[in-house]
Coordinates of C-alpha atoms in Angstrom, one line a residue:
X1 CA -35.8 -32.5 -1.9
X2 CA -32.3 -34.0 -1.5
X3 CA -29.2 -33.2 -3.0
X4 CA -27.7 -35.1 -5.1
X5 CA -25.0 -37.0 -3.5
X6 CA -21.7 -35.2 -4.7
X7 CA -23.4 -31.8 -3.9
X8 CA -24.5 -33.3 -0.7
X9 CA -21.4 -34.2 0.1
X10 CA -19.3 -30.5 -1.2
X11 CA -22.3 -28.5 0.6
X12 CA -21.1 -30.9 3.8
X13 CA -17.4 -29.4 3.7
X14 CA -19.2 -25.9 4.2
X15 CA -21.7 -26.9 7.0
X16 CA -19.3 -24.9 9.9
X17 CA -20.2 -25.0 13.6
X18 CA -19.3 -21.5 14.4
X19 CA -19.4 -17.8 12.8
X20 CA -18.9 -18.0 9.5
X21 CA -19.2 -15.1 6.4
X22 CA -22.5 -16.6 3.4
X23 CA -21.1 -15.7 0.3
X24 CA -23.8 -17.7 -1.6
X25 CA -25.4 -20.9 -2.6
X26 CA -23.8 -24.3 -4.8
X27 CA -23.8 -24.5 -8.3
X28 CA -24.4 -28.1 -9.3
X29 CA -25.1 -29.4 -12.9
X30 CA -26.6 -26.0 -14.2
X31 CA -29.0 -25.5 -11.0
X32 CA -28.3 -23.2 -8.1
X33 CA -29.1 -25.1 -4.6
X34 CA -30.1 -22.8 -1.8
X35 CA -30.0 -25.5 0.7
X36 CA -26.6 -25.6 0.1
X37 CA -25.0 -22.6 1.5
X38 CA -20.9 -22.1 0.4
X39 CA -19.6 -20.1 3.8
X40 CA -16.4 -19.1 5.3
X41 CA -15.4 -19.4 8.8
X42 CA -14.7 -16.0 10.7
X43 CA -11.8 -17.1 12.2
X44 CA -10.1 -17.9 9.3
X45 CA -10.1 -14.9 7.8
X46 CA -6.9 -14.2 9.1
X47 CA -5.4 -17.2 6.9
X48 CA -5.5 -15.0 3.6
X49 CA -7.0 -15.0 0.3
X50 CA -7.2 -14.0 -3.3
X51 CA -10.0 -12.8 -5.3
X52 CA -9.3 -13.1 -8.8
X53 CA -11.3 -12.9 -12.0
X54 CA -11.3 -11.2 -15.6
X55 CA -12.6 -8.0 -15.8
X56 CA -16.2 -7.2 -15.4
X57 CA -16.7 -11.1 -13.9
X58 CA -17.8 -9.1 -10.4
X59 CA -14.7 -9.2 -7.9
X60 CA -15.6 -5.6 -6.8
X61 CA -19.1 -6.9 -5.4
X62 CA -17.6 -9.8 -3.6
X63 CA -14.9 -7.4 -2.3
X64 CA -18.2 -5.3 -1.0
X65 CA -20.2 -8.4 0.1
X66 CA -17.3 -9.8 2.4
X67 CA -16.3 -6.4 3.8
X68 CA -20.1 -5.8 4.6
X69 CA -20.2 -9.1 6.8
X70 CA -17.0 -8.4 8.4
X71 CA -18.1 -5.4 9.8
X72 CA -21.7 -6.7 10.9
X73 CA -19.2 -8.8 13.0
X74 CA -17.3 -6.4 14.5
X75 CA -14.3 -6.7 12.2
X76 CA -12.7 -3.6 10.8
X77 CA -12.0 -3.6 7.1
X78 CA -9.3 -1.5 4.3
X79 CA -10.9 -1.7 1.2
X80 CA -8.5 0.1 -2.1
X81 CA -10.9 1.8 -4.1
X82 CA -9.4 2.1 -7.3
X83 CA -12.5 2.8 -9.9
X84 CA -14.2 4.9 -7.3
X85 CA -17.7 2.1 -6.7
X86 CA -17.0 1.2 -3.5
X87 CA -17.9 4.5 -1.5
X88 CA -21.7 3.0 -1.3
X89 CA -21.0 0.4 1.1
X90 CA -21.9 3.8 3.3
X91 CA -25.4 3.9 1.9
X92 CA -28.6 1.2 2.4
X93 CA -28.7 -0.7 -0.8
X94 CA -31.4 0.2 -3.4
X95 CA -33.6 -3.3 -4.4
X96 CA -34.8 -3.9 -7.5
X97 CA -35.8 -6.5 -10.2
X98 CA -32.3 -8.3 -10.4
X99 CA -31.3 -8.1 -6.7
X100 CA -34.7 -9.4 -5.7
X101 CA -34.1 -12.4 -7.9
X102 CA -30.6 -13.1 -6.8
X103 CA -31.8 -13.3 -2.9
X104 CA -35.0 -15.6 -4.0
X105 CA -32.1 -18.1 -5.8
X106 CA -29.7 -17.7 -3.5
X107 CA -31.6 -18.2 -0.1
X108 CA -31.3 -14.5 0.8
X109 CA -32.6 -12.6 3.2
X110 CA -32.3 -9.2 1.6
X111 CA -32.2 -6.0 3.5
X112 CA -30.7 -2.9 2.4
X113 CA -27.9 -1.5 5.1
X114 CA -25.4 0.8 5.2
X115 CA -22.1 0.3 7.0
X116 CA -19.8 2.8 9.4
X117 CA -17.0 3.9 6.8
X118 CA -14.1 6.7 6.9
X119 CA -12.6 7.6 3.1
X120 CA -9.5 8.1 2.6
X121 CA -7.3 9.8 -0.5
X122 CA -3.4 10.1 -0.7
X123 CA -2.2 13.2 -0.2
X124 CA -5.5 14.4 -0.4
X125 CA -6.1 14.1 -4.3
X126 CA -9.8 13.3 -4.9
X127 CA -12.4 13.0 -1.9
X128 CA -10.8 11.8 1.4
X129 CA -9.3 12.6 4.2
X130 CA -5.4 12.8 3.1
X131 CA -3.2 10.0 3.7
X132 CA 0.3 10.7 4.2
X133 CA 3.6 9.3 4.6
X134 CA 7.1 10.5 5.9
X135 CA 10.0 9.2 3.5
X136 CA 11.6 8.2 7.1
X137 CA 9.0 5.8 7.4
X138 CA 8.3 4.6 4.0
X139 CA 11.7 3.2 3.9
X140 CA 14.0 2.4 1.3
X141 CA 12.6 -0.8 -0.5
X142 CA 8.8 0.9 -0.9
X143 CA 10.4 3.9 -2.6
X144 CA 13.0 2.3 -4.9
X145 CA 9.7 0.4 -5.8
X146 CA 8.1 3.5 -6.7
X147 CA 11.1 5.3 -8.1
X148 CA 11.4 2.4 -10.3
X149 CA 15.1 1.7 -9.6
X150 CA 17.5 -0.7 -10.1
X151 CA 18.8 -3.3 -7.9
X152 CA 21.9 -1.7 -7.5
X153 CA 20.5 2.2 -7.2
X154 CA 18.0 0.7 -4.6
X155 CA 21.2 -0.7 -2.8
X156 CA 22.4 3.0 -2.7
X157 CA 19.7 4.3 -1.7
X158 CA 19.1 1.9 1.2
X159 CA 22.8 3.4 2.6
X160 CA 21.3 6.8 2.6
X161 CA 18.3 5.7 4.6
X162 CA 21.1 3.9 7.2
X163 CA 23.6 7.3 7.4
X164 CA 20.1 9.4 8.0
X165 CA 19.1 7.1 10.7
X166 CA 22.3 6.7 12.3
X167 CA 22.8 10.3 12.2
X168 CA 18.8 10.9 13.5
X169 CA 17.8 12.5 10.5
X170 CA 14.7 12.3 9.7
X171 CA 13.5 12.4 6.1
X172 CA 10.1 13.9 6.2
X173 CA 9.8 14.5 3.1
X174 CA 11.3 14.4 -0.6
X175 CA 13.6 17.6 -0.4
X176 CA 15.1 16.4 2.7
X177 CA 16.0 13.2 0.9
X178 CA 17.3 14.7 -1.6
X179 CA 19.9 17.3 0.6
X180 CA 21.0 13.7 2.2
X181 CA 22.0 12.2 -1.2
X182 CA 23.8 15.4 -2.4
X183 CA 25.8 16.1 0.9
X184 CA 26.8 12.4 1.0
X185 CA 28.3 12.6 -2.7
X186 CA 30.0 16.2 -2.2
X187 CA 33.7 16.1 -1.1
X188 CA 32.6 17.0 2.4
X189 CA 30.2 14.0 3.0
X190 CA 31.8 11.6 0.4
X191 CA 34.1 9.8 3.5
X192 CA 30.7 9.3 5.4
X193 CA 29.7 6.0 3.7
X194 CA 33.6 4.7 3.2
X195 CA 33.4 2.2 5.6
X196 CA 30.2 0.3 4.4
X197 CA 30.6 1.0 0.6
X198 CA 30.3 5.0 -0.7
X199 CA 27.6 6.2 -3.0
X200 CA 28.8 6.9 -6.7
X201 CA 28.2 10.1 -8.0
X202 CA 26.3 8.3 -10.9
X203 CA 24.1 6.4 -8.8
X204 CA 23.4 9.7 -6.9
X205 CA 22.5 11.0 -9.7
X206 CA 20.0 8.7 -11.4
X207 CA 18.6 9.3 -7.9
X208 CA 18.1 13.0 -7.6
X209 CA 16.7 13.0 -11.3
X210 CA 14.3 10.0 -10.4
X211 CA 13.3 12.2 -7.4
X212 CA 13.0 15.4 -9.2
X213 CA 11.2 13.6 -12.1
X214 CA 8.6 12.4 -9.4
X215 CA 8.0 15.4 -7.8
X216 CA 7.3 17.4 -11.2
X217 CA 4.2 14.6 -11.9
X218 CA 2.6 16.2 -8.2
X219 CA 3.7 13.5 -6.0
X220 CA 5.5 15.2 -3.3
X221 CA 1.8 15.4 -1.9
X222 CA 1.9 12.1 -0.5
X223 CA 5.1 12.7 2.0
X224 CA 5.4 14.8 5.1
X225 CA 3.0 15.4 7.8
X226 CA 0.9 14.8 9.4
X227 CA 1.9 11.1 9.2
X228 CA -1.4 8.7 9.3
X229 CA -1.3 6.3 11.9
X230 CA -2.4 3.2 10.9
X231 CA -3.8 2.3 14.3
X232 CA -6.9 4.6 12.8
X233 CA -7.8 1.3 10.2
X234 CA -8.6 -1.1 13.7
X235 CA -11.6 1.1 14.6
X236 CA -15.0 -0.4 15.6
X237 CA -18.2 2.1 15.3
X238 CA -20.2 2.9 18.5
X239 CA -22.7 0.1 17.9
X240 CA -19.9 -2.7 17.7
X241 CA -19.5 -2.6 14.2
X242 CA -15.9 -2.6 12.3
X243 CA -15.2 0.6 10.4
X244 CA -15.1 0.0 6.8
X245 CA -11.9 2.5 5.7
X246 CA -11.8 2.9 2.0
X247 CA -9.2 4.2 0.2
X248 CA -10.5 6.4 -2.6
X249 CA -8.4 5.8 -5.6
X250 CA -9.8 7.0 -9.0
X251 CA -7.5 10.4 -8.6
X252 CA -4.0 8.7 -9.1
X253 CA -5.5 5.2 -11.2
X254 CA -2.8 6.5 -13.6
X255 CA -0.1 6.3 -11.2
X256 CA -0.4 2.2 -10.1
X257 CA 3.2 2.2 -8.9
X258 CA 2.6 4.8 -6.9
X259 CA -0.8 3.9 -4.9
X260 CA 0.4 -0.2 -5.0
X261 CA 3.2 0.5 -3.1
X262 CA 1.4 3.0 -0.6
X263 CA -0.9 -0.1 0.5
X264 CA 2.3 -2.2 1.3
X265 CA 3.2 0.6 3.1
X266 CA 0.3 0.6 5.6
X267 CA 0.6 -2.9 5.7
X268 CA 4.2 -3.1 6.6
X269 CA 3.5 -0.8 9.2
X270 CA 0.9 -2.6 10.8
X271 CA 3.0 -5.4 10.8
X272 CA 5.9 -3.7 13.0
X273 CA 3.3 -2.1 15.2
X274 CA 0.7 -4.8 16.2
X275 CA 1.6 -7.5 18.8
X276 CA 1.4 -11.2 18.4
X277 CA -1.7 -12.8 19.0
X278 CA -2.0 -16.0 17.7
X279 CA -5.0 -17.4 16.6
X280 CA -8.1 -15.6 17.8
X281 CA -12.0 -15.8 17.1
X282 CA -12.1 -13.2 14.8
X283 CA -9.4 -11.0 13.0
X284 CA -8.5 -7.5 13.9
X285 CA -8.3 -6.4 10.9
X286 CA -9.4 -7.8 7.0
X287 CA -7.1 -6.1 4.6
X288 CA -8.0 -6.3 0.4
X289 CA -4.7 -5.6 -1.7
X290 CA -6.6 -4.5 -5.0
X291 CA -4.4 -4.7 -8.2
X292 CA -2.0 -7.0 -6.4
X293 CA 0.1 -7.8 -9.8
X294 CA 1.0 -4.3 -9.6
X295 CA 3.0 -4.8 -6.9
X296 CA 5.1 -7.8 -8.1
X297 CA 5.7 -5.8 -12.1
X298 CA 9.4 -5.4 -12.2
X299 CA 10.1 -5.8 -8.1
X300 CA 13.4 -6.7 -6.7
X301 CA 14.2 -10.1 -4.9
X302 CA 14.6 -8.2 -1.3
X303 CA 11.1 -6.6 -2.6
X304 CA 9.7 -9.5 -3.3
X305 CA 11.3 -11.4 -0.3
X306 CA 10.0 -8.6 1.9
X307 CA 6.6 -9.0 0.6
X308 CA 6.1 -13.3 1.3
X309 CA 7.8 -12.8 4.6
X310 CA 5.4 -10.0 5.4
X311 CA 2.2 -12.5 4.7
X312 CA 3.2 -15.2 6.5
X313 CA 4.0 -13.1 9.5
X314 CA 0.6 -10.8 9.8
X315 CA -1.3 -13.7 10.1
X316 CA 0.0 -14.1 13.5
X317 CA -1.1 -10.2 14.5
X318 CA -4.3 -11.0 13.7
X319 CA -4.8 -9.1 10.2
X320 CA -5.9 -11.1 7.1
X321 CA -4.8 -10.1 3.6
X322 CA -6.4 -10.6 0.3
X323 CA -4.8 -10.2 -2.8
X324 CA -7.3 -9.0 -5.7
X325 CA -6.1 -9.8 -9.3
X326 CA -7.0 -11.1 -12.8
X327 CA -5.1 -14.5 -12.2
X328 CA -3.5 -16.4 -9.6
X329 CA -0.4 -16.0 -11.9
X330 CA 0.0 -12.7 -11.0
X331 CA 1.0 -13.5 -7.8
X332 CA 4.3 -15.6 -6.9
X333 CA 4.4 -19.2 -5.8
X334 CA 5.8 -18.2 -2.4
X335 CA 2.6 -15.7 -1.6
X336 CA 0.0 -17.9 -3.5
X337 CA 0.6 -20.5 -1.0
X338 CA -0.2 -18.7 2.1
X339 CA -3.2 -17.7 0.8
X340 CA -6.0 -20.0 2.3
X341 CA -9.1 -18.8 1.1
X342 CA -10.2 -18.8 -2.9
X343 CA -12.3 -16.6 -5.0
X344 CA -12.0 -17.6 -8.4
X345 CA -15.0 -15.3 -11.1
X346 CA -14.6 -16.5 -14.4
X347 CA -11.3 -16.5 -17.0
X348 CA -11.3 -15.6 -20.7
X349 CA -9.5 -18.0 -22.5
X350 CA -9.5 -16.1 -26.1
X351 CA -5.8 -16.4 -27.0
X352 CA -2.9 -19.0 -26.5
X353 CA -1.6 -16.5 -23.6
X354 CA -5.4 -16.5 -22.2
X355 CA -5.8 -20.7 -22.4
X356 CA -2.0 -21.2 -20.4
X357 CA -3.3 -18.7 -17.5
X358 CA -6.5 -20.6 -17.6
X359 CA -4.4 -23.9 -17.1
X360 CA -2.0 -22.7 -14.6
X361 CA -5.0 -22.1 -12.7
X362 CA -7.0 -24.9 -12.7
X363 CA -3.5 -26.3 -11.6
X364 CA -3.6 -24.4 -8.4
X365 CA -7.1 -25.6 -6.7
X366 CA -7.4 -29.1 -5.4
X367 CA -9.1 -31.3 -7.0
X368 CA -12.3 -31.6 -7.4
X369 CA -15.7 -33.0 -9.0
X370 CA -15.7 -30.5 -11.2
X371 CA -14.4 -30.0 -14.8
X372 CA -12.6 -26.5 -13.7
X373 CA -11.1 -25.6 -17.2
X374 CA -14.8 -25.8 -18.4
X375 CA -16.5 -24.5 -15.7
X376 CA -13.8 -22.1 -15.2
X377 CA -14.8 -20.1 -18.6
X378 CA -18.6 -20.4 -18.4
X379 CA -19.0 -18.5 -15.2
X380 CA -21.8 -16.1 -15.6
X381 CA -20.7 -12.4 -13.9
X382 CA -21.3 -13.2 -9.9
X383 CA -20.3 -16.3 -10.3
X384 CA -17.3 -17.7 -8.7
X385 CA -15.0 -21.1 -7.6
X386 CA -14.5 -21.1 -4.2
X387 CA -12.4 -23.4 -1.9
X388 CA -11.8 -21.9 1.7
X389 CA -10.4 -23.3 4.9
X390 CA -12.3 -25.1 7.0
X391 CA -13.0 -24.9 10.8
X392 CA -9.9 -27.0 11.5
X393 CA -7.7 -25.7 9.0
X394 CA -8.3 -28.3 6.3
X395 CA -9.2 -27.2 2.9
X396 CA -13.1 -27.4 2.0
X397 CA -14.1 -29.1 -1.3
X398 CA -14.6 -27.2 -4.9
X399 CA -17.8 -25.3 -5.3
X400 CA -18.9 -23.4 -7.7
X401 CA -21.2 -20.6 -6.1
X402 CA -23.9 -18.1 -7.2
X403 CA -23.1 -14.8 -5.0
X404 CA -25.0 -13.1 -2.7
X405 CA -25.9 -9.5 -3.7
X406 CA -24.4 -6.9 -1.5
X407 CA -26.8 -5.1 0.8
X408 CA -25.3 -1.5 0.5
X409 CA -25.6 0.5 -2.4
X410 CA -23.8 -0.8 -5.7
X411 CA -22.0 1.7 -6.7
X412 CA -20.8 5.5 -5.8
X413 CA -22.5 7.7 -2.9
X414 CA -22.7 11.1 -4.5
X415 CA -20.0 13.4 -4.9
X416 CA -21.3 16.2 -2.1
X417 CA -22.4 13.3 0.7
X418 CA -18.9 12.1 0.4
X419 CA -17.2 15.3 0.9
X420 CA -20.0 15.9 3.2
X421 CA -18.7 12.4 5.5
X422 CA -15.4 12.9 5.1
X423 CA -15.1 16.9 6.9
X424 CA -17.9 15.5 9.8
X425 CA -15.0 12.7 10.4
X426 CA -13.4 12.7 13.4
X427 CA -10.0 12.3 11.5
X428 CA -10.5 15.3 9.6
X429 CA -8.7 17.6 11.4
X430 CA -6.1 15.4 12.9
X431 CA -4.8 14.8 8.7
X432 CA -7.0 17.6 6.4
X433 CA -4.2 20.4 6.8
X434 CA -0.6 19.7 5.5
X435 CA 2.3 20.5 8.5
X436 CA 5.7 21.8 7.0
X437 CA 7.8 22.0 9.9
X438 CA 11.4 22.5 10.2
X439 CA 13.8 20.0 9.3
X440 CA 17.3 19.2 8.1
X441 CA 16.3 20.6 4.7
X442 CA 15.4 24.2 5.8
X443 CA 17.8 24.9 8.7
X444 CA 20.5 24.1 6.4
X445 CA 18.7 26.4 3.5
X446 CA 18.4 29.5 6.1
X447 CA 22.2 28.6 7.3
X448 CA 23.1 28.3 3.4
X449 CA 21.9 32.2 3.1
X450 CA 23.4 33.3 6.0
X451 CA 26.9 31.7 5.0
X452 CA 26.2 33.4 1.6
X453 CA 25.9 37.2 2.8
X454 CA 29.0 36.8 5.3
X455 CA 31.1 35.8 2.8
X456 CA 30.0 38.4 -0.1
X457 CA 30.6 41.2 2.7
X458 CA 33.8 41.3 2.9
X459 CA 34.2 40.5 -0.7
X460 CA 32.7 43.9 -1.7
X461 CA 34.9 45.4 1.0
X462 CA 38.4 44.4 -1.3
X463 CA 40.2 46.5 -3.0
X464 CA 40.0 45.8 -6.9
X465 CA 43.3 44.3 -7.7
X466 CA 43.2 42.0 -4.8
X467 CA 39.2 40.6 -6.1
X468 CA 41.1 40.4 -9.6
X469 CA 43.4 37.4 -8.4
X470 CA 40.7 35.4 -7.2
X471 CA 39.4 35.7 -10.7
X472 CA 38.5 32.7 -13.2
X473 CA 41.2 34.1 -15.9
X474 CA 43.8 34.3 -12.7
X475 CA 45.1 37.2 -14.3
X476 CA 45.7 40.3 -12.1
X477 CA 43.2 43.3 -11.8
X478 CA 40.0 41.1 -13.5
X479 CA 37.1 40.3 -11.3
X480 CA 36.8 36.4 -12.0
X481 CA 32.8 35.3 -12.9
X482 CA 31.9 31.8 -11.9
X483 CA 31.7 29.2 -13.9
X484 CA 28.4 27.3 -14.8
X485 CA 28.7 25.0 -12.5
X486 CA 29.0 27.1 -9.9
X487 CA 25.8 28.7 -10.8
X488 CA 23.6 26.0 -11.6
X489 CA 24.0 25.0 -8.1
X490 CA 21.1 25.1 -5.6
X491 CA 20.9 26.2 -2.2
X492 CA 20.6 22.8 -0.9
X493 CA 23.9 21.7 -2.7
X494 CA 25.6 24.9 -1.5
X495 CA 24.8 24.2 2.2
X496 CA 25.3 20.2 2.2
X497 CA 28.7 21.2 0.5
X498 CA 29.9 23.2 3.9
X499 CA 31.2 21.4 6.9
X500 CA 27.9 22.8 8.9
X501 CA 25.8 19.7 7.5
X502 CA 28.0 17.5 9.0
X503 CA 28.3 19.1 12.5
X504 CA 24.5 19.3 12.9
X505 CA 24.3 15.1 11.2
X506 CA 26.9 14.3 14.3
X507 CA 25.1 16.3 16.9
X508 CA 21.7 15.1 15.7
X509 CA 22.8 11.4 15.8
X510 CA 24.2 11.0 19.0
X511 CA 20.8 12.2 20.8
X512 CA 18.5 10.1 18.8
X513 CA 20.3 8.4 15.8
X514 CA 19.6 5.0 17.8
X515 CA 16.1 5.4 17.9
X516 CA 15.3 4.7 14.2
X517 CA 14.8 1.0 13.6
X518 CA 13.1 -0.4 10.5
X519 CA 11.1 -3.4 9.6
X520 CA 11.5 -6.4 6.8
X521 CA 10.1 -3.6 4.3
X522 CA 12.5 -0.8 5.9
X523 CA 9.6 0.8 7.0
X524 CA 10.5 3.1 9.6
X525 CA 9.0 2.1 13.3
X526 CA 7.1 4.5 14.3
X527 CA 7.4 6.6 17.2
X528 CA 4.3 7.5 19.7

């Protein structure tokens, strides 16, 4: 039988030449069409996308259905697992009643396969081989992110990055951050920054609280070392495959700043460490940003900047990105753009703030035979819009599609076979155990105790009246106690405070203080 002429002629915009990714069959006038296959071309991939949908419309399972395909073609995959489903795409698939009816509608060949895949976890909360990051690296815009600080505090906090790197200091983790930022406002480091704009001792210390308050919620976990090296996400299995790493989330789901902002992270550094390669056959690397809006919630213009620059850049290194959201409102103008390839499930449209994000996004697709705004809402769950770029870069028509069902298990693996994958990794003993190596931060804490018992021995040595003058009364014959202030303050304060900090910064920096150079994100490049 014969399509009817407008499906003939959307299925025609999807009949590619080359590789391409089946994500399902047309919808047309309430029937599905299995004839007419709705496809994306492999070498597009690198040309970016978005995945959006309400809640519970079935983005995970298209998230699980592309990544499957990439790897069957050699393409390695990221994949953020934030509720914790997306650890089967391990396991062969389980059929039953409902898959066996999506395959026979959609033209399926169903066969249940698993796929190679490492797990991942930051700092090691929940199963995963830890993931962890140096502050040196993560840079100044990623943490201010994080941190949640102003424009003007991420400013400050940018000149602390450039004295550490000037001065080769390397910030492995959040103590030593925090010595840098309390030497630079003591009296001793306070000329340091004069000549490009000092840091106030206000700003300094909104800083050091926002720091402290982050560590008491158990986040200094995610910085120090070992440092993952994001090379480890381009990996194909033995048999050709792509490796399939999946960031295992549901640990710190309560802390969306924090994990968001890790994902740029690894994505900034890819960017500064991968070469240009133009356009190739296939992309090295597919990368899915879930809970994208979470990234653009109160971020700075440089932020923000960093981010679109970032996108239309990668492409060119041969790493796709898709952005997973609710809405293609969550995402600014100047990203939405660059994203080629769409994935629309369905929208509620239940209030007046529900019906303009429906509108606003029927505004963004091209137009089409379709009455989007309707169709748009009546989406049944694994049901999407799709548009996609075509072979030659065009944009394909409109087409509503029926989903393939992934062929790996929908939903977890179980809790032991997980732990079970992640210690027979290869990776596991490169990143399971936490390295706390010296750095600026504990020299100057063992100098800062050394300094303190030379100058208490002679103290004890003086004769009585002579202590007395030194006293806080100033009177003659009293033994002075510190004030308050004197003995709230920490170690690290104490030894930033003493001109020794500033001899080791000036000694450090002229061997390697040339060697740090950062990225658009101020991501730290990395050193091999």
């Amino acid at each position: 039988m014969s399509l009817p002429p407008s499906a003939a002629g959307i299925a025609a915009g999807y009949a590619f030449t080359g590789p391409a990714l089946d994500l399902g069959a047309l919808l047309w006038d309430g029937s599905c069409l299995p004839r007419a296959q709705v496809r994306i071309p492999l070498p597009v991939l690198n040309r970016h996308g978005l995945v959006a949908g309400a809640t519970g419309t079935g983005k995970t399972k298209t998230l699980q259905l592309i990544a499957e395909q990439l790897s069957a073609h050699g393409v390695p995959v990221f994949l953020a697992d934030v509720k914790g489903d997306l650890s089967g795409i391990s396991a062969p698939g389980v059929s039953n009643a409902k898959v066996a009816s999506r395959s026979a509608e959609v033209g399926q060949q169903w066969a249940g396969t698993g796929f190679p895949a490492e797990f991942y976890a930051l700092g090691g909360l929940g199963h995963g081989i830890p993931l962890r990051a140096t502050i040196t690296s993560f840079g100044p815009l990623l943490l201010s992110k994080v941190l949640q600080l102003n424009q003007t505090q991420e400013q400050s906090l940018g000149l602390v990055f450039h004295y550490a790197d000037r001065k080769g200091l390397e910030l492995v983790d959040l103590k030593d951050l925090r010595s840098v930022v309390a030497f630079l406002t003591s009296d001793e480091g306070r000329s340091e920054l004069k000549g490009i704009g000092g840091l106030s001792t206000a700003t300094a210390g909104v800083i050091l609280r926002s720091l402290t308050a982050f560590e008491a919620q158990g986040m200094s976990d995610f910085f120090g070392e070992p440092e993952f090296d994001t090379a480890a996400l381009l990996r194909t299995a033995d048999d050709g495959r792509g490796i399939v790493s999946v960031l295992e989330l549901p640990a710190v789901q309560d802390k969306p700043q924090l994990f968001s902002t890790f994902l740029m992270w690894l994505l900034a550094d890819l960017f500064h460490d991968l070469p240009e390669v133009g356009d190739t056959d296939r992309p090295k690397l597919v990368f899915f940003l879930d809970e994208a809006h979470l990234l653009f919630d109160d971020a700075s213009e440089a932020f923000l900047d960093a981010i679109t620059r970032t996108v239309r850049l990668i492409r060119s290194k041969g790493v796709g990105v898709f952005f997973v959201t609710q809405t293609p409102k969550d995402v600014p103008g100047d990203v939405l753009a660059q994203l080629g390839n769409r994935v629309q499930h369905a929208l509620r449209a239940f209030t007046p703030d529900d019906q303009k994000a429906l509108e606003a996004t029927v505004r963004t697709f091209p137009d089409s035979a379709y009455d989007l705004e309707e169709l748009l809402t009546g989406l049944g769950t694994g049901e999407a819009v799709v548009t996609v770029l075509s072979e030659n870069g065009a944009p394909t028509p409109v087409a509503a599609t029926r989903l393939r069902a992934p062929e790996s298990l929908m939903g977890p693996v179980d809790g032991a076979a997980l732990d079970r994958a992640v210690r027979e990794s290869a990776l596991y003993g490169r990143y399971a155990q936490a390295v706390d190596r010296e750095t600026a931060y504990e020299k100057l804490a063992a100098r800062a105790t050394e300094d303190v018992v030379t100058a208490e021995r002679p103290a004890a040595r003086e004769e009585p009246g002579k202590a007395g003058k030194a006293g806080k009364s100033g009177e003659p014959g009293k033994a002075g106690k510190p004030g308050k202030a004197e003995e709230d303050r920490s170690v690290v304060e104490q030894v930033v405070g003493s001109g020794m900090f500033k001899s080791l910064a000036r000694s450090v920096g002229t061997q390697i203080g040339r060697e740090i150079t950062r990225s658009l994100f101020g991501t730290a490049r990395r050193r091999r």
